[in-house]
Tab-separated table of C-alpha atoms in Angstrom:
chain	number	residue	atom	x	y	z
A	1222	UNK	CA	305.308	99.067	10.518
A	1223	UNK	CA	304.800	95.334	11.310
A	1224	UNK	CA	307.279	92.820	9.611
A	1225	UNK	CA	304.208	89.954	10.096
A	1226	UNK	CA	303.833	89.103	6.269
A	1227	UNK	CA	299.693	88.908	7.671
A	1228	UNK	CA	299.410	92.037	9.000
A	1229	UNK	CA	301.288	93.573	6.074
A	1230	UNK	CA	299.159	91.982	3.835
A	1231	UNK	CA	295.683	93.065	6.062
A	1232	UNK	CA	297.087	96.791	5.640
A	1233	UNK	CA	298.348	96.459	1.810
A	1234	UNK	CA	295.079	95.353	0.617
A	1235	UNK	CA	292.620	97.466	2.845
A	1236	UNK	CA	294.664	100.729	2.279
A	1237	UNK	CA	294.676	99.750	-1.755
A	1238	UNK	CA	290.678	99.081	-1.571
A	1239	UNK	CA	289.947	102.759	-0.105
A	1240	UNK	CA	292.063	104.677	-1.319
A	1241	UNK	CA	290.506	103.440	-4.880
A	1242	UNK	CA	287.097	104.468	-3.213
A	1243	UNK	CA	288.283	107.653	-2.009
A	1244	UNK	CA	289.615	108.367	-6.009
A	1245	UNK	CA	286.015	107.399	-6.680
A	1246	UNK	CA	284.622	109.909	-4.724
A	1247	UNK	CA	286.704	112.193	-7.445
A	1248	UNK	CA	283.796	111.824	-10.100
A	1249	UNK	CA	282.241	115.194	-10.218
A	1250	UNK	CA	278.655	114.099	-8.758
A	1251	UNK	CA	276.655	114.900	-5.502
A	1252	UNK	CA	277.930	112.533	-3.397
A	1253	UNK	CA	275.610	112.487	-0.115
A	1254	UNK	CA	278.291	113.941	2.741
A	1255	UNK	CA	278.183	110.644	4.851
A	1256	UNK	CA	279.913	108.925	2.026
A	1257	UNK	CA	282.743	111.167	2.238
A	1258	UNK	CA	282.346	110.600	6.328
A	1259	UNK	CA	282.681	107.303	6.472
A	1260	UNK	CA	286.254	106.606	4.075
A	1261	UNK	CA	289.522	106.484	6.105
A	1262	UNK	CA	292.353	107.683	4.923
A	1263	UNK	CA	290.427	111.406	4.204
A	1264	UNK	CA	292.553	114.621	5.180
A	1265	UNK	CA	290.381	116.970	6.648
A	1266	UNK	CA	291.794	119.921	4.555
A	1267	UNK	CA	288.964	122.159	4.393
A	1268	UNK	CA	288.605	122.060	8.059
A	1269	UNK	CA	291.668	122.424	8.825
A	1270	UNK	CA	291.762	125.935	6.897
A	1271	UNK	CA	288.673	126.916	8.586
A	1272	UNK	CA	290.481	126.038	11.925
A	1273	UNK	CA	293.524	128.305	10.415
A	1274	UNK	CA	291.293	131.014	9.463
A	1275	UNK	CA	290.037	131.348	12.834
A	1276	UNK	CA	292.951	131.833	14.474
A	1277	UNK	CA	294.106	134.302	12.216
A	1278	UNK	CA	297.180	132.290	10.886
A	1279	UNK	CA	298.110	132.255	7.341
A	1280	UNK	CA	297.631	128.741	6.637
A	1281	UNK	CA	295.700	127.942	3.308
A	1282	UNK	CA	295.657	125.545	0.637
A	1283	UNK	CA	298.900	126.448	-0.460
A	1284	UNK	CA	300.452	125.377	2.534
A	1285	UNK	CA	298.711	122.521	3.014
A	1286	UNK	CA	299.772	121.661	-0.456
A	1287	UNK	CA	303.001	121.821	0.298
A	1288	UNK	CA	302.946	119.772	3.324
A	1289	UNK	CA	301.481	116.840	1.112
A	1290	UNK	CA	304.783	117.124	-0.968
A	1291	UNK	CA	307.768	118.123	1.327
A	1292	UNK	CA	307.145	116.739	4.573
A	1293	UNK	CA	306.745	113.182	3.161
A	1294	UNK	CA	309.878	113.964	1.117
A	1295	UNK	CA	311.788	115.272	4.502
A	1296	UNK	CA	310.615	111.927	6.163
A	1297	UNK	CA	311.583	109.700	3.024
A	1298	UNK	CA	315.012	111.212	2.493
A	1299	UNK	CA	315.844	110.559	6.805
A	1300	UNK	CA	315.007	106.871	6.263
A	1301	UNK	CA	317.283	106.962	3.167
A	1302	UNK	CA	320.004	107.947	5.568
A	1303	UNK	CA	319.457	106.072	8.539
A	1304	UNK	CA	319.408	102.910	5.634
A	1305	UNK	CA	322.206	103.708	4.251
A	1306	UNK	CA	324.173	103.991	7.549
A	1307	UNK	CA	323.273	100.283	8.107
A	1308	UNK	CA	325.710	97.582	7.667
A	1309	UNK	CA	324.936	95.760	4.121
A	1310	UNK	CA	322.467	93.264	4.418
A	1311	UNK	CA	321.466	93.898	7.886
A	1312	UNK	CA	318.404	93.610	9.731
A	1313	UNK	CA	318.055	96.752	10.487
A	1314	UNK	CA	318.271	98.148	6.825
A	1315	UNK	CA	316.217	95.996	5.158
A	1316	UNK	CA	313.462	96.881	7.737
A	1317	UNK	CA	313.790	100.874	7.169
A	1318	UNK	CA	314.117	100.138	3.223
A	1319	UNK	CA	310.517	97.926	4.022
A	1320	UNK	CA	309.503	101.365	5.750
A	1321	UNK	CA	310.073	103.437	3.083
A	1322	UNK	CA	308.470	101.221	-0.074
A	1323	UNK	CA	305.448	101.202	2.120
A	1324	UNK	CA	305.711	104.970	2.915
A	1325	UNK	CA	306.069	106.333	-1.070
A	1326	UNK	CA	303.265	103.809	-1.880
A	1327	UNK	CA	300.838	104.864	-0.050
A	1328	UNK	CA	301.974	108.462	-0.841
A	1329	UNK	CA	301.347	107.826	-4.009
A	1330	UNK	CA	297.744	108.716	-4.562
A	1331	UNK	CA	297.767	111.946	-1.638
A	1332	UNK	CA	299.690	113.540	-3.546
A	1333	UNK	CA	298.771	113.217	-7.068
A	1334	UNK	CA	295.574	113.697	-5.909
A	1335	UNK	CA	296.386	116.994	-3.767
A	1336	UNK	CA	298.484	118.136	-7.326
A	1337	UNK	CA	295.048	117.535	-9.363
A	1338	UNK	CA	292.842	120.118	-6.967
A	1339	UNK	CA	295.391	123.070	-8.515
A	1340	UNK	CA	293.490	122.765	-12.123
A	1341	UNK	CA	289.875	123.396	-10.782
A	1342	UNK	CA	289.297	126.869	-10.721
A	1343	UNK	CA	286.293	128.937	-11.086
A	1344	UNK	CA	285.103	132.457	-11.944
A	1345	UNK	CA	284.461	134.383	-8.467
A	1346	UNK	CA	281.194	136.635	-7.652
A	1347	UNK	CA	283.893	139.209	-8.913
A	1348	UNK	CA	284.305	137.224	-12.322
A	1349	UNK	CA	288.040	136.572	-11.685
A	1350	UNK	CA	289.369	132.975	-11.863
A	1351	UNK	CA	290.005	131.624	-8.763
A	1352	UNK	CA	291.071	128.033	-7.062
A	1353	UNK	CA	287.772	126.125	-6.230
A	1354	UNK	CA	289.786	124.367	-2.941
A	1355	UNK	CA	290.626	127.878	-2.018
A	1356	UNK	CA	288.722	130.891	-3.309
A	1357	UNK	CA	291.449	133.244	-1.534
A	1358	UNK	CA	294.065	132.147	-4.748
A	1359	UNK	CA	293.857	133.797	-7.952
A	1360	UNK	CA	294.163	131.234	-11.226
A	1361	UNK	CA	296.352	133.642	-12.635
A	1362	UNK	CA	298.335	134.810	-9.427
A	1363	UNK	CA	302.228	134.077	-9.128
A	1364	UNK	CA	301.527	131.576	-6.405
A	1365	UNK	CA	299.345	129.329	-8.508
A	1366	UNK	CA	301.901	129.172	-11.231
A	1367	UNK	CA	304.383	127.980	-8.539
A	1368	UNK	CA	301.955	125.086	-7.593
A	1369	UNK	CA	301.404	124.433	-10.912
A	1370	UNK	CA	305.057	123.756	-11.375
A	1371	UNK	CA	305.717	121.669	-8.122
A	1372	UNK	CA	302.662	119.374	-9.594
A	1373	UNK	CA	304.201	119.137	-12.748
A	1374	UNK	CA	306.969	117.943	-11.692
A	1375	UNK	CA	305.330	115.794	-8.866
A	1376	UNK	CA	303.205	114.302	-11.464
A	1377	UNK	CA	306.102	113.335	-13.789
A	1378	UNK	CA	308.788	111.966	-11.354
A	1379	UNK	CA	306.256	110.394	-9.151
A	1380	UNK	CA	302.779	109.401	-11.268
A	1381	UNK	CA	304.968	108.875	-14.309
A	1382	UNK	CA	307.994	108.343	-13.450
A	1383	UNK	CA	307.501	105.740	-9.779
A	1384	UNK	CA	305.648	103.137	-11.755
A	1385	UNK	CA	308.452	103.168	-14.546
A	1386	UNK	CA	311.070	102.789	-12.337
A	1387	UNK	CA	309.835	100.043	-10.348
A	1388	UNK	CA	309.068	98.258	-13.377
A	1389	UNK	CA	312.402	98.628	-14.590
A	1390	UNK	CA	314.667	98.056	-11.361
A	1391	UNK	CA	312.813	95.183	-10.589
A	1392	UNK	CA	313.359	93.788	-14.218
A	1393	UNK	CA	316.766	94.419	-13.800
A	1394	UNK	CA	317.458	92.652	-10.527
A	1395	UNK	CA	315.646	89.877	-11.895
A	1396	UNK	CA	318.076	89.470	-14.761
A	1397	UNK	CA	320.862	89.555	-11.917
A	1398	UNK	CA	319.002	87.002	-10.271
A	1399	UNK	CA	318.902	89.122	-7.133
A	1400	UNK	CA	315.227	88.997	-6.819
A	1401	UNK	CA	315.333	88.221	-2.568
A	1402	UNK	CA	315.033	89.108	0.730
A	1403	UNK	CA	318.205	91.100	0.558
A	1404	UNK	CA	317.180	93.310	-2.483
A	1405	UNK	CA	316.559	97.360	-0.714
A	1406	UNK	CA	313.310	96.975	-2.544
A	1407	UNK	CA	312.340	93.830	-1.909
A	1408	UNK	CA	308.973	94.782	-0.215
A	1409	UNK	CA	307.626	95.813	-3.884
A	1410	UNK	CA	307.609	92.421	-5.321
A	1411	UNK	CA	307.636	90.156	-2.533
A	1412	UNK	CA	303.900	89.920	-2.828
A	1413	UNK	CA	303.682	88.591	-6.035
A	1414	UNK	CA	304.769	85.415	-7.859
A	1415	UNK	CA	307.982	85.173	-9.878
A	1416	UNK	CA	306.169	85.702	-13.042
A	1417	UNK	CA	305.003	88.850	-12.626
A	1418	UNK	CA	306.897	90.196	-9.622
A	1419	UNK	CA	306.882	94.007	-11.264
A	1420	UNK	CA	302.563	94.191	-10.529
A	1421	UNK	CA	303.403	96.932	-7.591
A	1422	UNK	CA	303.517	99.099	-10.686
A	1423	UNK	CA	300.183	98.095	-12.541
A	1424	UNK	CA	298.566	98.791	-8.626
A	1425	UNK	CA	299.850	102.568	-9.053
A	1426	UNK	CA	299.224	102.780	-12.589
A	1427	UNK	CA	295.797	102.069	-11.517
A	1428	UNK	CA	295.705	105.159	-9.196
A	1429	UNK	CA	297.579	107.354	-11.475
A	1430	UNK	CA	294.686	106.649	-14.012
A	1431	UNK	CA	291.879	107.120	-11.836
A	1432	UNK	CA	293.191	110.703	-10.873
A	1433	UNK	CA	294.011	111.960	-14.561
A	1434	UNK	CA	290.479	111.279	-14.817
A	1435	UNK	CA	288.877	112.939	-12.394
A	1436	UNK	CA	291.150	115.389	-12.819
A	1437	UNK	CA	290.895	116.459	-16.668
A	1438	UNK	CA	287.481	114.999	-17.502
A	1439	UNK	CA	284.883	117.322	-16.673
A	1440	UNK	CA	282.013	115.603	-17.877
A	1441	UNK	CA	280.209	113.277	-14.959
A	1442	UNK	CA	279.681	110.444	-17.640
A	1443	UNK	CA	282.686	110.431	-19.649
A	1444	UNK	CA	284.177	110.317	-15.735
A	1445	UNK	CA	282.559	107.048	-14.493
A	1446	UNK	CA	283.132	105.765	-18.012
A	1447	UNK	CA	286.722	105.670	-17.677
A	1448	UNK	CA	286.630	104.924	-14.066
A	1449	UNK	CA	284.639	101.610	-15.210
A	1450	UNK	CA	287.432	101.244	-17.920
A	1451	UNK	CA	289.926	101.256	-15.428
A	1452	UNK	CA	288.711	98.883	-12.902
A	1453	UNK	CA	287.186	96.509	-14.992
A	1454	UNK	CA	290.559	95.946	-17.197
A	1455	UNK	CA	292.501	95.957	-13.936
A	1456	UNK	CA	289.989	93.012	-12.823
A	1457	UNK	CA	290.656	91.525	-16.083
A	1458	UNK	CA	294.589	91.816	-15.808
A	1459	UNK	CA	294.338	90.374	-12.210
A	1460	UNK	CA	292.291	87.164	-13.177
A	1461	UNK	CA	294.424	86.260	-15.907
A	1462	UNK	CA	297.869	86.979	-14.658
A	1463	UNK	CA	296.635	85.568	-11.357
A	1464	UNK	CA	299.963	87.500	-9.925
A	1465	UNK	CA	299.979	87.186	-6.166
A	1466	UNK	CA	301.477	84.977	-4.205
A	1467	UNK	CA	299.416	82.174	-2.520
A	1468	UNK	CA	298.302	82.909	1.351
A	1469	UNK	CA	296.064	79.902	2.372
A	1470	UNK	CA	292.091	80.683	3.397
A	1471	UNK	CA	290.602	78.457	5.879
A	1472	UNK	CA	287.414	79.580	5.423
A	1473	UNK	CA	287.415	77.632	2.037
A	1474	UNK	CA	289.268	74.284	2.373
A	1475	UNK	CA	286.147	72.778	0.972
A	1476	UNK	CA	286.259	73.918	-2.330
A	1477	UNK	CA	290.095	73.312	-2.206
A	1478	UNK	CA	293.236	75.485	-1.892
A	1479	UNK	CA	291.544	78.961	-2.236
A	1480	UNK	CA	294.524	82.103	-2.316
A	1481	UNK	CA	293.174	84.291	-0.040
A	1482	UNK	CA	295.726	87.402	-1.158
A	1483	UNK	CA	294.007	86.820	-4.906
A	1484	UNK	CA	290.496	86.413	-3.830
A	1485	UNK	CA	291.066	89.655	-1.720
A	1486	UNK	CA	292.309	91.728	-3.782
A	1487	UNK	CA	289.915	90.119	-6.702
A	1488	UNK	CA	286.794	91.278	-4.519
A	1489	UNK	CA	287.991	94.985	-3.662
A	1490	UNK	CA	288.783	95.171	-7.703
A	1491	UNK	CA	284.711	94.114	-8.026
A	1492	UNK	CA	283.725	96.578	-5.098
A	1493	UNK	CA	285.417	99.412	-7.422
A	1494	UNK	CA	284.025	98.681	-10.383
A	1495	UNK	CA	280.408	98.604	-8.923
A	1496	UNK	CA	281.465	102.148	-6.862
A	1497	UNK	CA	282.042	103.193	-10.908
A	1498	UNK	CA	279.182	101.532	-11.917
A	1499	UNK	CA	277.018	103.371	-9.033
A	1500	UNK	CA	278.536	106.863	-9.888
A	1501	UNK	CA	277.686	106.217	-13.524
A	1502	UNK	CA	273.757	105.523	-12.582
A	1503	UNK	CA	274.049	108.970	-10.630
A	1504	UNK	CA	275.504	111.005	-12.751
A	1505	UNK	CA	272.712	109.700	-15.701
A	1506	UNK	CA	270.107	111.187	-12.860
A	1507	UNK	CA	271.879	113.434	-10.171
A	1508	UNK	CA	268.042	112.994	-8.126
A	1509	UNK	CA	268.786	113.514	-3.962
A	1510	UNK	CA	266.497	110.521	-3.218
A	1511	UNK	CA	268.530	108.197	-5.946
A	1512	UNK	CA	271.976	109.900	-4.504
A	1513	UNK	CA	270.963	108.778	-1.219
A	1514	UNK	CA	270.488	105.073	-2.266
A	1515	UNK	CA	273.702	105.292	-4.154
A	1516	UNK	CA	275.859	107.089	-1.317
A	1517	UNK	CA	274.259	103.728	1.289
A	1518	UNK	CA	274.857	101.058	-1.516
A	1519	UNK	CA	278.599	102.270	-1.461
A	1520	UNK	CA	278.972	102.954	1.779
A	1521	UNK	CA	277.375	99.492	2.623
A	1522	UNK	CA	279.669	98.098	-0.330
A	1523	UNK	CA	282.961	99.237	1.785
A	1524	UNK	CA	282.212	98.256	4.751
A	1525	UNK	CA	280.890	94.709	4.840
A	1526	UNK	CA	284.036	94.383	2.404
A	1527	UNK	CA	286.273	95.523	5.471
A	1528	UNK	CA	284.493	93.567	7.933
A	1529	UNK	CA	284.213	90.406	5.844
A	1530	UNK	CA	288.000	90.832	4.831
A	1531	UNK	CA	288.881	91.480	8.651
A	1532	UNK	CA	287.651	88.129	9.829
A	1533	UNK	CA	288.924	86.254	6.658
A	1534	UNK	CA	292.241	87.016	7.766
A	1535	UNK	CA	291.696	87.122	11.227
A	1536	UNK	CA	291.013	83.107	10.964
């Protein structure tokens, strides 16, 4: 992971924008298949059961479910180590502390999201209740109740209980005035002004949202309605607070200093919304030809927002 505060940024605002449009893709509508094609950060877990199924191996969603939650955690606790093996203060530690904000964040929504596919089950040809990502799993078999329990917990110590803890450790520091370079966690606020140098948490809050949405709204509409709540009053919360620190745009000089961090971050906030937006107009009329439109409006949406973000901070 690249200590360049640019290339940091380029990743922490690109990975933020699609994994919001990957939760988006969460909204219980026909989304045409490119759409799902064309998002990065997408696990191919289907295929990779397929793959498992063919070669006679055991491997289902189970264990991929599983892998989402304890080889992240196996990774996480060896950089823990190595960290705390370093000298206090050194280089060296406050680069694999860096490593392993960056890590959990962007664990964050994988596995929440992995924990949500356990409540969708279905009634088989058979009419028992099985797991929708995995027909071969009974609803009401010991091994789902085990899953069930490892995202309970995952959901409370990590959806819940991340958020909260950042909030309140990096209050805390900042009443011991020992909000710098030094602080183990100093890659969660150093993005952000000194007003509101706890917004790392209102970013997962955000994705924590989005998936109890998806996840225990069944209804299309009322879906994409609280997606649009969401986004919007994160948009909102974002304008007013104004809480990122200022990175210079050249591209703008005319119209004065511009903050290219905010503007970024203000436009993927606007792409999300109108990804909401779009999902609500399908799921009013779920029509291929309309789907179609939809699936290439958001498509388009993400990636002239990549490319144009790309070159913005390329300059």
């Amino acid at each position: 992971i690249s200590m360049s505060r640019t290339k940091m940024l380029r990743v922490k605002v690109l990975s933020t924008f699609f994994q919001i449009a990957e939760l988006t893709t969460m909204i219980d509508i026909s989304w045409p298949n490119f759409v799902i094609l064309t998002l990065p950060f997408q696990m191919p877990i289907a295929d990779s059961q397929c793959l498992a199924s063919a070669s006679d191996t055991s491997w289902g969603f189970d264990s991929t479910f599983y892998t989402y939650i304890y080889v992240p955690l196996f990774v996480f606790g060896a950089i823990t180590l190595a960290a705390r093996l370093q000298p206090k203060n050194s280089p060296n530690k406050i680069k694999l502390f860096t490593t392993l904000s960056f890590l959990v964040t962007l664990w964050y929504s994988p596995v929440l999201k992995i924990c949500s596919e356990i409540l969708d089950c279905a009634k088989s040809e058979e009419g028992q209740s099985v797991l929708v990502a995995d027909p071969s799993i009974s609803c009401d078999s010991t091994t789902m109740l085990i899953m069930r329990l490892h995202g309970a917990l995952i959901s409370a110590f990590v959806g819940v209980g991340l958020p909260v803890w950042i909030y309140l450790r990096i209050s805390q520091l900042e009443k011991m005035n020992a909000l710098d370079a030094n602080a183990p966690i100093s890659s969660l606020f150093k993005w952000y002004n000194a007003e509101t140098p706890w917004f790392e948490a209102v970013h997962l809050m955000r994705r924590g949202l989005l998936i109890a949405s998806g996840s225990f709204l069944k209804d299309p509409l009322l879906q994409c309605s609280a997606y649009i709540a969401i986004n919007l009053c994160f948009l909102i919360t974002l304008v007013k607070l104004r809480p990122l620190f200022f990175f210079p745009c050249s591209l703008l000089k005319k119209y004065g200093e511009v903050n290219l961090f905010f503007l970024s971050e203000c436009l993927g906030a606007t792409a999300a919304t109108l990804g909401s937006v779009l999902a609500f107009v399908g799921a009013i009329n779920m029509n291929l030809k309309l789907m179609n439109i939809i699936g290439v409006i958001f498509t388009t949406t993400n990636t002239l927002f990549a490319v144009a973000f790309a070159y913005a901070y390329s300059e």
